[in-house]
Each structure stands twice: as C-alpha cells, then as structure tokens.
Amino acid sequence: MRKINRRYFAVILLVLSMLLLAAFSLSFLVGRYAIPPKTVWEIILSRFFPIEPTWEETLETVILQVRLPRILLGILVGGALSLSGASYQTLFKNPMVSPDILGVSAGAGFGAALAMINDASWWEIQLCAFAFGMAAVILTYFIGYTIGRQAITVLILGGLVVSSLFQALLSIVKTMADTDNALPSITFWLMGSLGRGSGREVLFLLPAVIVSSILLFLFRHQINALSTGEDEAAALGVNVPLTKLVVVVASTLMTVSAVSISGIIGWVGLVVPHIARMISGSSFSRLAPVSFLIGGCFLLAIDDIVRGIEGVELPLGVLTALIGTPIFILLLYRVRKGWS
C-alpha cells in the first residue's frame, strides 16, 4: 500500500479543490448563450448581496435555472459514482468492480423504461428508476445473505444474476415500446444525460450524497481494516457484517440517486477510483475524498464538452466510454505490476 504523509495529502486536496472550483467557474461560460464572466458572477452574487441588475432577465434565467443546477449535478453525480466505485472496489478487493456491481443500473434502467412506456411524467420516471434500482440491490443482498451468509463472492454473483434478470426485463419493455417516441427516449436515458436536471434534482441528490459520505467517513477505519480481509478485520475487532452493510447501503444510496437523475453513465465509477488511488494511495480515508473531487471534475468536464458541441447533444455515457476506455487500458498496463 502506497503511503503518503499528511502535508502531501493536504496539498493534493488543495490542488483538486482549486481544479474543481476552476471547472465550476468555467462551466458557466459554456453553452449557446455567450455570457461574460463578470456578468456570471454578478448574477450569482446578486442572490447574496444587494447588486443592481445591469443584465437582461434572460441571462439570469440561463445562469440560475439552467446552467447552475446542471453544473452542480455534474459535480454531485460524478463525485457520487466515483466514491461509490472506490467503496465497492475496497470492499470487494477487486479493481474491476464498478458502482453497478449489485444491479443498480440494470434495475434503474428497467424502472425508467417501464415508466416511459406508461407515459409517466419526468419525476415519476425518476421515482421508478430509484425504486427499481433499490429493489435490485435489496434482491442481490437477500441472495447473498440467504445463500452465502454475505460472502463477498456470493454477493458479486448475486449482483450478476440480478443484473441479467433486469436486463432481460428491460429488453421485453423495449420490445413493447412505441418506436416513434418511447423507444428513442428509453435509449437516450440509458446512455446518460444531465440535460433535464434542475434545482429540484439537486435538492434530491445532495442529501443522499451528504448522508452517504458521512456514513463512509465514520466507518473509514473499519473499511480500511476490511480491505485486508474479513478474518483479519474480525481479529482486529471490526464488526464485519455491519461494516459491509454500511458500505453497501451508503454506496447504493448514492448510486441509485445519481442514476435515477442522470441515467446510466458508465466508466466514471470504474476508472476514476484507479486514478485517485495512483495519487492518494489505497488507504480509504484518503482515497474517498480524492475520488469524489476527481469524479466531480471529470464528469463536469465531459458535460462541458457535450454542451459545447453545437447542433446535437451527445449522451454523456458515449463520451465517458470513449474517454474512459483508453484511460482504463493505460491503467491496466500499470495494474499488471500490482494493484496498489
């Protein structure tokens, strides 16, 4: 395990925080309407200080009701998926694990598709995606508990079985979907987007991310001990079943909340934790915040590219796959020397 001192880690957090702040500021300048940076900050600060408006009302709407929620969602979704990926990879001691290992994405995809073919509203689609994503993980955990008494291998196999089940159900729903409206909507949702995000989605996702992050932070030492093996952790006095349950619940809550809003965005939760591990080492106490910051920067940058392309809005999942694939190949080249 790579060890770094506290001063070096503090510098890492400071640099990443500044990068995220820079990405946050620059993201307001991307889009169809060209808005000067000074005007952007005047509009934002006018919400907190008595600044006389010198801008058109349309610009205020674009900044506060369109771009700001989307930027915040980019940070929260990217950070949540990355932190979940880091948690699962540490829990399962497997570098190939991603946040949807327990069937979250497949369940959420089926729930969203089921709502779409029934002409549901946007919030009903999100609610169905959230409900079926949670149901998929509960079913996986039930399989792992009843068959393998929460053994890690059985839990992973249970996730594969549940994912296959919901993928099959999703295929049935897509077959039944209207090819003019519902099927294109389902296909686009499954590839991920932040385009329909608003302040309501931010208020929905933010508490889930905060509560889950606090849970993982409180159990950081137990998770570190668990990464060495269940028997070793138990010998150190760690309540192994409780720690595993906390990791699964916290990571699932973040993942299913993010997926129900943004759709399925692959590679973020798989690739970013590896990049974070190269910078911070494998200690979960340091891996977690670094993963969140890098994940937020990564997805925000990808979404800026999507918004910057004129004429068409590509799904986020397409770009994360195009960019994540070569990065992951480079990481595999390094990992063959040892995952640390």
Tab-separated table of C-alpha atoms in Angstrom, residues 13-214:
chain	number	residue	atom	x	y	z
A	13	LEU	CA	-6.766	18.099	-1.624
A	14	LEU	CA	-5.989	21.799	-2.081
A	15	VAL	CA	-4.973	21.365	-5.741
A	16	LEU	CA	-8.009	19.203	-6.549
A	17	SER	CA	-10.352	21.636	-4.782
A	18	MET	CA	-8.920	24.522	-6.819
A	19	LEU	CA	-9.301	22.494	-10.020
A	20	LEU	CA	-12.937	21.803	-9.158
A	21	LEU	CA	-13.557	25.477	-8.410
A	22	ALA	CA	-11.940	26.455	-11.723
A	23	ALA	CA	-14.042	23.880	-13.588
A	24	PHE	CA	-17.142	25.146	-11.783
A	25	SER	CA	-16.422	28.748	-12.836
A	26	LEU	CA	-15.501	27.965	-16.444
A	27	SER	CA	-18.554	25.754	-16.940
A	28	PHE	CA	-20.834	28.806	-16.752
A	29	LEU	CA	-19.203	30.121	-19.937
A	30	VAL	CA	-20.070	27.026	-21.983
A	31	GLY	CA	-23.343	26.983	-23.887
A	32	ARG	CA	-25.410	28.525	-26.633
A	33	TYR	CA	-25.573	31.957	-24.970
A	34	ALA	CA	-22.211	33.720	-24.655
A	35	ILE	CA	-22.164	35.381	-21.226
A	36	PRO	CA	-19.189	37.436	-19.944
A	37	PRO	CA	-17.546	36.004	-16.779
A	38	LYS	CA	-18.146	39.261	-14.904
A	39	THR	CA	-21.882	39.069	-15.589
A	40	VAL	CA	-21.966	35.433	-14.465
A	41	TRP	CA	-20.530	36.268	-11.044
A	42	GLU	CA	-22.628	39.423	-10.693
A	43	ILE	CA	-25.784	37.368	-11.261
A	44	ILE	CA	-24.720	34.703	-8.754
A	45	LEU	CA	-23.592	37.215	-6.121
A	46	SER	CA	-26.789	39.220	-6.562
A	47	ARG	CA	-28.529	36.389	-4.708
A	48	PHE	CA	-26.464	37.146	-1.611
A	49	PHE	CA	-25.574	40.837	-1.904
A	50	PRO	CA	-27.521	43.975	-2.984
A	51	ILE	CA	-26.188	44.318	-6.559
A	52	GLU	CA	-28.162	46.466	-9.007
A	53	PRO	CA	-29.081	44.368	-12.097
A	54	THR	CA	-27.378	45.563	-15.313
A	55	TRP	CA	-28.171	42.420	-17.287
A	56	GLU	CA	-31.160	41.047	-19.163
A	57	GLU	CA	-33.593	38.853	-17.286
A	58	THR	CA	-32.984	36.072	-19.826
A	59	LEU	CA	-29.332	35.827	-18.789
A	60	GLU	CA	-30.329	35.461	-15.140
A	61	THR	CA	-32.674	32.616	-16.054
A	62	VAL	CA	-29.972	30.876	-18.078
A	63	ILE	CA	-27.392	31.148	-15.286
A	64	LEU	CA	-29.520	30.349	-12.237
A	65	GLN	CA	-32.149	27.966	-13.604
A	66	VAL	CA	-30.301	26.164	-16.398
A	67	ARG	CA	-26.534	26.181	-16.012
A	68	LEU	CA	-26.117	26.285	-12.216
A	69	PRO	CA	-28.282	23.179	-11.497
A	70	ARG	CA	-26.628	21.267	-14.334
A	71	ILE	CA	-23.124	22.155	-13.117
A	72	LEU	CA	-23.953	21.153	-9.536
A	73	LEU	CA	-25.461	17.893	-10.771
A	74	GLY	CA	-22.317	17.186	-12.802
A	75	ILE	CA	-20.188	17.536	-9.668
A	76	LEU	CA	-22.554	15.535	-7.452
A	77	VAL	CA	-23.199	12.705	-9.930
A	78	GLY	CA	-19.523	12.384	-10.883
A	79	GLY	CA	-18.428	12.528	-7.255
A	80	ALA	CA	-21.102	10.083	-6.093
A	81	LEU	CA	-20.323	7.482	-8.771
A	82	SER	CA	-16.584	7.757	-8.131
A	83	LEU	CA	-16.905	7.498	-4.359
A	84	SER	CA	-19.249	4.520	-4.729
A	85	GLY	CA	-16.782	2.839	-7.087
A	86	ALA	CA	-13.919	3.393	-4.644
A	87	SER	CA	-16.011	1.953	-1.781
A	88	TYR	CA	-17.049	-1.145	-3.695
A	89	GLN	CA	-13.520	-1.766	-5.021
A	90	THR	CA	-12.171	-1.548	-1.476
A	91	LEU	CA	-14.920	-3.750	-0.027
A	92	PHE	CA	-14.672	-6.445	-2.692
A	93	LYS	CA	-10.862	-6.124	-3.032
A	94	ASN	CA	-11.445	-6.144	-6.777
A	95	PRO	CA	-10.203	-3.364	-9.143
A	96	MET	CA	-12.736	-4.359	-11.818
A	97	VAL	CA	-15.772	-3.512	-9.684
A	98	SER	CA	-17.976	-0.541	-10.605
A	99	PRO	CA	-20.959	1.024	-8.762
A	100	ASP	CA	-23.477	-1.110	-10.677
A	101	ILE	CA	-21.940	-4.385	-9.445
A	102	LEU	CA	-25.030	-5.156	-7.351
A	103	GLY	CA	-27.516	-4.496	-10.160
A	104	VAL	CA	-28.338	-0.830	-9.513
A	105	SER	CA	-28.070	0.346	-13.119
A	106	ALA	CA	-29.983	-2.592	-14.582
A	107	GLY	CA	-32.790	-2.191	-12.048
A	108	ALA	CA	-32.966	1.581	-12.517
A	109	GLY	CA	-32.941	1.207	-16.302
A	110	PHE	CA	-35.859	-1.205	-16.167
A	111	GLY	CA	-37.794	1.072	-13.806
A	112	ALA	CA	-37.265	4.131	-16.006
A	113	ALA	CA	-38.217	2.242	-19.167
A	114	LEU	CA	-41.339	0.835	-17.516
A	115	ALA	CA	-42.399	4.356	-16.555
A	116	MET	CA	-41.703	5.737	-20.025
A	117	ILE	CA	-43.914	3.243	-21.863
A	118	ASN	CA	-46.724	4.207	-19.478
A	119	ASP	CA	-46.397	7.908	-20.357
A	120	ALA	CA	-45.150	8.847	-16.893
A	121	SER	CA	-44.007	12.355	-16.034
A	122	TRP	CA	-40.310	13.173	-15.511
A	123	TRP	CA	-40.433	12.886	-11.728
A	124	GLU	CA	-42.381	9.612	-11.972
A	125	ILE	CA	-39.654	8.235	-14.251
A	126	GLN	CA	-37.027	9.225	-11.682
A	127	LEU	CA	-39.065	7.700	-8.868
A	128	CYS	CA	-39.483	4.385	-10.734
A	129	ALA	CA	-35.765	4.314	-11.579
A	130	PHE	CA	-34.914	4.916	-7.915
A	131	ALA	CA	-37.387	2.292	-6.644
A	132	PHE	CA	-36.298	-0.479	-9.002
A	133	GLY	CA	-32.603	0.359	-8.507
A	134	MET	CA	-33.055	-0.084	-4.759
A	135	ALA	CA	-35.121	-3.239	-5.324
A	136	ALA	CA	-32.325	-4.747	-7.419
A	137	VAL	CA	-29.741	-4.186	-4.674
A	138	ILE	CA	-32.079	-5.497	-1.948
A	139	LEU	CA	-32.676	-8.640	-4.030
A	140	THR	CA	-28.914	-9.047	-4.528
A	141	TYR	CA	-28.233	-8.624	-0.828
A	142	PHE	CA	-31.040	-11.095	0.004
A	143	ILE	CA	-29.439	-13.672	-2.314
A	144	GLY	CA	-26.032	-13.060	-0.770
A	145	TYR	CA	-27.404	-13.344	2.772
A	146	THR	CA	-29.577	-16.446	2.317
A	147	ILE	CA	-27.153	-18.445	0.157
A	148	GLY	CA	-23.703	-17.316	1.187
A	149	ARG	CA	-24.234	-15.562	4.537
A	150	GLN	CA	-22.997	-12.323	2.952
A	151	ALA	CA	-19.851	-13.924	1.494
A	152	ILE	CA	-18.278	-11.453	-0.946
A	153	THR	CA	-18.146	-13.911	-3.863
A	154	VAL	CA	-21.804	-14.891	-3.495
A	155	LEU	CA	-22.757	-11.207	-3.273
A	156	ILE	CA	-20.970	-10.463	-6.565
A	157	LEU	CA	-22.542	-13.493	-8.250
A	158	GLY	CA	-25.938	-12.419	-6.917
A	159	GLY	CA	-25.364	-8.994	-8.491
A	160	LEU	CA	-24.604	-10.595	-11.847
A	161	VAL	CA	-27.761	-12.718	-11.672
A	162	VAL	CA	-29.971	-9.770	-10.713
A	163	SER	CA	-28.412	-7.578	-13.425
A	164	SER	CA	-29.119	-10.253	-16.026
A	165	LEU	CA	-32.699	-10.565	-14.813
A	166	PHE	CA	-33.394	-6.830	-15.083
A	167	GLN	CA	-31.568	-6.613	-18.419
A	168	ALA	CA	-33.909	-9.273	-19.741
A	169	LEU	CA	-36.933	-7.422	-18.373
A	170	LEU	CA	-35.606	-4.218	-19.940
A	171	SER	CA	-35.358	-5.951	-23.315
A	172	ILE	CA	-39.001	-7.001	-23.035
A	173	VAL	CA	-40.055	-3.431	-22.232
A	174	LYS	CA	-38.033	-2.054	-25.168
A	175	THR	CA	-39.688	-4.585	-27.465
A	176	MET	CA	-43.112	-3.354	-26.337
A	177	ALA	CA	-42.180	0.353	-26.569
A	178	ASP	CA	-43.514	2.736	-29.202
A	179	THR	CA	-40.744	3.072	-31.793
A	180	ASP	CA	-41.543	6.729	-32.538
A	181	ASN	CA	-41.434	8.175	-29.007
A	182	ALA	CA	-40.890	5.797	-26.087
A	183	LEU	CA	-38.078	3.684	-27.554
A	184	PRO	CA	-35.857	6.669	-28.518
A	185	SER	CA	-36.474	8.178	-25.060
A	186	ILE	CA	-35.526	4.925	-23.331
A	187	THR	CA	-32.390	4.563	-25.437
A	188	PHE	CA	-31.282	8.148	-24.743
A	189	TRP	CA	-31.967	7.797	-20.988
A	190	LEU	CA	-29.924	4.599	-20.816
A	191	MET	CA	-26.903	6.457	-22.237
A	192	GLY	CA	-27.000	9.178	-19.577
A	193	SER	CA	-27.589	12.942	-19.623
A	194	LEU	CA	-27.786	15.917	-17.282
A	195	GLY	CA	-29.842	17.950	-19.744
A	196	ARG	CA	-33.116	17.751	-17.786
A	197	GLY	CA	-31.577	18.464	-14.414
A	198	SER	CA	-32.998	21.302	-12.332
A	199	GLY	CA	-32.770	22.661	-8.811
A	200	ARG	CA	-35.237	20.009	-7.638
A	201	GLU	CA	-32.876	17.218	-8.713
A	202	VAL	CA	-30.008	18.950	-6.894
A	203	LEU	CA	-32.071	19.094	-3.692
A	204	PHE	CA	-32.903	15.401	-4.114
A	205	LEU	CA	-29.332	14.227	-4.735
A	206	LEU	CA	-27.467	16.467	-2.277
A	207	PRO	CA	-28.820	14.923	0.976
A	208	ALA	CA	-28.193	11.395	-0.339
A	209	VAL	CA	-24.564	12.264	-1.130
A	210	ILE	CA	-24.002	14.033	2.198
A	211	VAL	CA	-25.547	11.274	4.351
A	212	SER	CA	-23.737	8.510	2.456
A	213	SER	CA	-20.405	10.337	2.601
A	214	ILE	CA	-20.753	10.861	6.363
